Coordinates of C-alpha atoms in Angstrom, one line a residue:
R261 CA -6.6 7.8 -21.0
N262 CA -8.2 9.9 -18.6
I263 CA -11.6 11.3 -17.0
P264 CA -13.7 11.9 -20.3
D265 CA -12.5 8.1 -21.7
V266 CA -13.5 6.9 -18.4
N267 CA -16.9 8.6 -17.2
H268 CA -17.5 7.8 -21.1
L269 CA -17.5 4.0 -20.1
I270 CA -19.5 4.2 -16.8
E271 CA -22.7 5.7 -18.5
N272 CA -22.0 3.0 -21.1
R273 CA -22.1 0.0 -18.7
R274 CA -18.7 -1.5 -19.0
M275 CA -17.2 -0.5 -16.5
R276 CA -17.3 -3.4 -15.0
E277 CA -15.8 -5.9 -17.7
F278 CA -12.7 -2.8 -17.6
I279 CA -12.0 -3.4 -14.0
R280 CA -12.3 -7.1 -15.2
V281 CA -9.4 -6.5 -17.4
N282 CA -8.3 -3.8 -15.3
E283 CA -7.5 -7.3 -12.1
A284 CA -5.9 -9.9 -14.3
L285 CA -3.3 -7.6 -16.1
Q286 CA -1.6 -7.0 -13.1
D287 CA -2.7 -10.6 -12.3
K288 CA -0.9 -11.5 -14.6
S289 CA 2.8 -9.1 -13.8
I290 CA 2.2 -10.0 -10.6
A291 CA 2.5 -13.6 -12.0
Q292 CA 5.4 -12.6 -13.9
I293 CA 7.3 -11.2 -10.8
A294 CA 6.6 -14.3 -9.0
D295 CA 7.8 -16.5 -11.5
Q296 CA 11.1 -14.1 -11.2
I297 CA 11.9 -15.6 -7.5
V298 CA 11.1 -19.2 -7.9
D299 CA 14.3 -18.7 -11.2
I300 CA 17.0 -17.4 -9.2
G301 CA 15.8 -19.2 -6.3
A302 CA 15.6 -14.9 -3.7
Q303 CA 14.6 -16.5 -0.2
I304 CA 13.8 -13.3 0.6
V305 CA 11.5 -11.1 -0.9
P306 CA 11.2 -7.4 0.2
V307 CA 8.1 -5.5 -0.8
F308 CA 8.8 -1.9 0.1
G309 CA 7.6 1.5 -1.1
P310 CA 5.2 5.1 -0.5
S311 CA 2.9 5.3 2.1
C312 CA -1.3 4.2 0.8
S313 CA 1.2 2.3 -2.4
G314 CA -1.2 -1.3 -2.1
K315 CA 2.6 -3.2 0.0
T316 CA 0.1 -5.3 2.0
T317 CA -2.4 -6.7 -0.8
F318 CA 0.4 -6.9 -2.3
A319 CA 2.5 -8.7 -0.5
H320 CA 0.0 -11.2 0.1
R321 CA -1.3 -11.9 -3.7
L322 CA 2.4 -12.5 -4.7
A323 CA 2.3 -15.3 -1.6
V324 CA -0.4 -16.6 -3.4
H325 CA 0.7 -16.6 -6.5
L326 CA 4.2 -18.1 -5.3
Q327 CA 1.8 -20.8 -3.6
V328 CA 1.2 -21.6 -7.6
L329 CA 4.9 -22.6 -7.6
G330 CA 5.2 -24.0 -5.2
K331 CA 6.6 -22.1 -3.0
H332 CA 5.7 -22.1 1.3
P333 CA 5.9 -18.5 1.5
Q334 CA 5.8 -16.5 4.8
V335 CA 4.3 -12.8 5.0
I336 CA 5.6 -10.4 7.4
S337 CA 4.5 -7.2 8.5
L338 CA 6.8 -4.5 9.6
D339 CA 4.0 -2.0 10.3
N340 CA 3.2 -5.0 13.0
F341 CA 6.9 -3.7 14.6
Y342 CA 6.3 -0.1 15.7
L343 CA 7.3 1.1 19.3
P344 CA 5.0 1.7 22.0
R345 CA 4.4 6.0 20.8
S346 CA 6.7 6.4 23.8
R347 CA 9.7 5.1 22.1
V348 CA 9.1 6.8 19.0
P349 CA 11.6 9.1 17.7
L350 CA 10.5 12.5 17.8
G351 CA 10.6 14.9 14.5
S352 CA 11.5 18.4 13.4
D353 CA 8.8 18.8 15.2
G354 CA 8.9 17.9 18.8
K355 CA 6.0 15.1 17.1
P356 CA 6.4 11.6 17.4
D357 CA 8.4 10.9 13.4
L358 CA 6.5 7.3 12.6
E359 CA 8.2 7.4 8.9
N360 CA 11.6 6.7 11.1
V361 CA 13.1 3.6 10.3
N362 CA 13.8 3.9 14.5
A363 CA 10.5 4.1 14.7
L364 CA 10.1 0.2 14.4
D365 CA 11.3 -2.6 17.1
V366 CA 14.7 -2.9 14.3
P367 CA 16.6 -5.4 16.7
L368 CA 13.4 -7.4 17.2
M369 CA 12.7 -7.8 13.3
R370 CA 16.5 -8.4 13.3
S371 CA 15.9 -11.5 15.2
C372 CA 12.3 -12.9 14.0
I373 CA 14.1 -12.6 10.5
E374 CA 17.3 -14.6 11.6
R375 CA 15.3 -17.3 13.7
L376 CA 12.9 -17.3 11.0
L377 CA 15.4 -17.9 8.0
S378 CA 17.5 -20.3 10.2
G379 CA 13.4 -22.6 10.3
Q380 CA 13.0 -21.4 14.0
E381 CA 9.7 -21.3 15.0
V382 CA 9.3 -17.6 16.1
R383 CA 5.9 -15.5 17.6
L384 CA 5.5 -12.3 15.8
P385 CA 4.4 -8.6 17.2
K386 CA 1.0 -7.5 16.1
F387 CA 0.3 -3.8 16.5
N388 CA -3.0 -2.5 17.6
F389 CA -3.3 1.1 15.5
A390 CA -6.1 2.3 17.0
K391 CA -5.0 1.4 20.2
A392 CA -0.8 2.4 20.0
E393 CA -0.2 -0.6 21.4
R394 CA 1.5 -3.9 20.5
T395 CA 0.6 -7.2 21.4
M396 CA 2.2 -11.3 21.0
S397 CA 0.2 -12.7 18.1
D398 CA -0.7 -16.5 18.5
P399 CA 0.1 -19.1 16.6
P400 CA 3.8 -19.0 15.9
I401 CA 4.8 -18.8 11.9
R402 CA 7.5 -21.5 10.7
L403 CA 9.2 -20.0 7.8
D404 CA 9.0 -24.0 5.4
A405 CA 12.6 -25.0 3.8
H406 CA 10.5 -23.5 -0.1
G407 CA 10.2 -20.6 1.4
P408 CA 10.3 -17.6 0.6
L409 CA 10.1 -14.9 3.4
I410 CA 8.0 -11.9 2.6
L411 CA 8.7 -8.8 4.2
E412 CA 6.2 -6.1 3.5
G413 CA 6.8 -2.1 5.1
I414 CA 8.2 0.8 3.6
H415 CA 11.3 -0.2 5.6
A416 CA 11.5 -3.1 4.1
L417 CA 14.8 -3.0 1.8
N418 CA 17.0 -0.3 5.0
D419 CA 19.9 -0.7 5.2
Q420 CA 19.4 -1.4 8.9
I421 CA 16.7 -4.6 8.2
T422 CA 18.8 -6.0 5.2
A423 CA 22.1 -5.2 5.6
Q424 CA 22.8 -8.7 6.9
L425 CA 20.7 -11.0 4.9
P426 CA 22.8 -12.5 1.8
E427 CA 22.4 -10.6 -0.8
Q428 CA 22.2 -13.3 -3.4
L429 CA 19.0 -14.0 -1.3
V430 CA 17.4 -11.1 -2.0
F431 CA 14.3 -9.8 -4.7
G432 CA 13.9 -6.1 -3.7
I433 CA 10.4 -5.1 -5.2
Y434 CA 9.8 -1.6 -5.3
V435 CA 5.6 -0.7 -4.9
S436 CA 4.0 2.2 -6.3
A437 CA 0.6 3.5 -7.6
L438 CA 1.8 5.7 -10.6
H439 CA -1.6 7.9 -11.5
C440 CA -2.5 6.4 -15.1
V441 CA -5.6 8.7 -15.7
N442 CA -5.6 12.3 -16.7
L443 CA -7.7 14.9 -16.7
D444 CA -7.7 15.5 -20.1
N445 CA -5.1 15.6 -23.0
H446 CA -2.8 18.0 -21.1
N447 CA -3.5 18.5 -17.3
R448 CA -2.6 15.3 -15.0
I449 CA -3.6 13.7 -11.5
R450 CA -1.4 14.2 -9.0
T451 CA 0.2 10.8 -8.2
T452 CA 0.4 12.0 -4.9
D453 CA -3.1 13.6 -4.2
V454 CA -4.5 9.6 -5.3
R455 CA -2.1 8.3 -2.8
L456 CA -3.8 10.6 0.2
L457 CA -7.3 9.4 -1.4
R458 CA -6.4 6.5 -0.8
R459 CA -4.9 7.4 2.5
I460 CA -7.9 9.5 3.9
V461 CA -10.4 6.6 2.6
R462 CA -8.5 3.7 4.5
D463 CA -8.1 5.7 7.4
A464 CA -12.0 6.6 8.2
A465 CA -11.9 2.6 7.4
Y466 CA -9.7 0.8 9.5
R467 CA -8.6 3.6 12.3
G468 CA -11.0 5.9 13.3
M469 CA -9.8 9.1 11.0
D470 CA -11.2 11.8 9.7
A471 CA -9.7 13.1 7.0
A472 CA -8.2 16.2 8.8
H473 CA -6.3 14.4 10.7
T474 CA -4.7 12.3 8.2
I475 CA -4.2 15.4 5.9
S476 CA -2.8 17.3 8.8
M477 CA -0.3 14.2 8.9
W478 CA 0.4 13.4 5.4
P479 CA 3.4 16.5 5.5
S480 CA 5.2 14.7 7.3
V481 CA 4.7 11.2 5.8
R482 CA 5.6 12.7 2.5
A483 CA 9.3 14.1 4.7
G484 CA 9.5 10.9 5.9
E485 CA 9.4 8.7 2.0
E486 CA 12.1 11.8 0.9
R487 CA 14.1 10.8 3.7
W488 CA 13.6 6.8 4.0
I489 CA 12.1 5.3 1.0
F490 CA 12.9 6.8 -2.5
P491 CA 16.3 6.3 -2.2
N492 CA 16.4 3.3 -1.6
Q493 CA 14.2 3.0 -4.6
E494 CA 17.0 1.9 -7.0
K495 CA 18.4 -1.2 -5.3
A496 CA 15.1 -2.8 -6.0
D497 CA 15.2 -5.5 -8.3
V498 CA 11.6 -5.1 -9.7
M499 CA 9.0 -2.5 -9.7
F500 CA 5.5 -2.4 -9.2
N501 CA 2.7 -0.1 -10.3
T502 CA -0.4 -0.4 -8.5
S503 CA -2.7 1.9 -10.3
L504 CA -6.2 0.7 -11.5
Q505 CA -7.9 2.3 -14.2
Y506 CA -11.4 2.6 -12.0
E507 CA -9.9 3.3 -9.2
L508 CA -10.9 7.1 -8.6
P509 CA -15.0 6.6 -9.3
V510 CA -14.6 4.3 -7.3
L511 CA -12.1 6.2 -3.8
K512 CA -14.6 9.8 -4.8
T513 CA -18.1 7.6 -3.8
I514 CA -16.0 6.8 -0.4
G515 CA -14.2 9.9 0.4
W516 CA -16.2 12.3 -1.3
D517 CA -18.2 13.2 2.2
L518 CA -15.2 12.7 3.9
L519 CA -13.9 15.7 2.4
S520 CA -16.8 18.0 2.8
A521 CA -17.1 18.4 6.0
I522 CA -13.4 19.5 5.9
P523 CA -15.0 23.6 7.1
E524 CA -12.8 26.7 5.7
S525 CA -11.6 28.2 7.6
A526 CA -10.3 24.4 9.1
P527 CA -6.4 25.4 7.7
T528 CA -6.5 21.3 6.0
Y529 CA -10.0 23.3 3.1
L530 CA -7.1 24.2 1.1
V531 CA -5.6 19.9 0.0
A532 CA -9.7 18.9 0.0
H533 CA -10.8 21.6 -2.2
R534 CA -7.7 20.7 -4.5
I535 CA -8.7 16.6 -4.3
L536 CA -12.4 18.1 -4.7
K537 CA -11.8 20.0 -7.5
F538 CA -10.9 17.0 -9.6
L539 CA -13.1 14.4 -7.8
Q540 CA -15.6 16.5 -9.6
Y541 CA -15.3 15.4 -12.8
F542 CA -16.1 11.9 -12.3
L543 CA -19.2 9.8 -12.9
P544 CA -19.8 8.0 -8.8
A545 CA -19.6 4.5 -8.4
S546 CA -22.4 2.3 -9.0
D547 CA -23.1 -0.6 -6.8
E548 CA -22.6 -2.6 -8.8
M549 CA -19.5 -1.4 -10.5
I550 CA -18.6 -1.7 -6.0
Q551 CA -19.9 -5.3 -5.5
E552 CA -17.6 -6.1 -9.2
I553 CA -14.4 -5.9 -7.2
P554 CA -13.1 -9.2 -6.6
P555 CA -11.5 -9.3 -2.3
Q556 CA -8.0 -9.7 -3.0
S557 CA -8.2 -6.4 -5.4
I558 CA -5.2 -3.6 -4.5
L559 CA -8.2 -1.6 -3.6
R560 CA -10.0 -3.3 -0.7
E561 CA -6.9 -2.6 1.2
F562 CA -8.5 0.6 0.7
I563 CA -12.4 1.0 -0.1
G564 CA -12.8 -2.6 2.7
G565 CA -13.6 -5.6 1.8
S566 CA -10.4 -7.5 1.2
T567 CA -9.8 -10.3 1.4
F568 CA -6.7 -10.5 2.7
R569 CA -7.2 -8.3 6.8
H570 CA -7.4 -10.2 9.8

């Protein structure tokens, strides 16, 4: 329930078992969602939620469980439909608004979805975030009659994308990271801070961004969530919590130096200091603990070593 509980597990060398239990519980829940999708015969499964909620890994793990049930799903990441930076709409600050649904090539996306649902072979785009450019993926894909098509991205249940799809064939899943470990019995750790920490670690590993840059973008990300994501959560058929009770010692071990590198004079220092303040109470994760995290874990999406990253 709180930091002393987590530290007690680390001190008594029980964290490896606790990691296995956390992962097994999530796997059981994903299997139950797959059962629901098959039971109702859904053909389109939008997986959406706020930044760093673990949508990508969840979508691929869901696909595995659907395969267990005899389905042949295809996962499409909507992030690959980002427009070149020169065509992205600008926000009120005059900078590209990457949270806006119109930052995606919606017409191309809808065309690809419609052609896949009709049984056609489709080549999908691939977006390189480090270079901010889009290419076409190879080889093309086709959706088997046993589907379904899993759409993964923050806008996956936006009306601009799904309004033309048959409602009875759509099963929406809202994915969020609602952190459940508190500082103590009276003080919470902010869920948004945990998501930001996930993003800092991920951006450093995969997008070549330092912690200061990620933190500076966070207000825009949060504003985009309020406008584009949270209003759609009530349309979801089910909600899945991706938070793992063991993740903060792991994120501390990787993210501490990234946050500590921000100088006191930087505009992003206060946010970094706030996160470091609660992280200091966690014991660090040992190499043994980190090695116990399976390659299909949602946490691997952020710390590296995910079996679902190509």
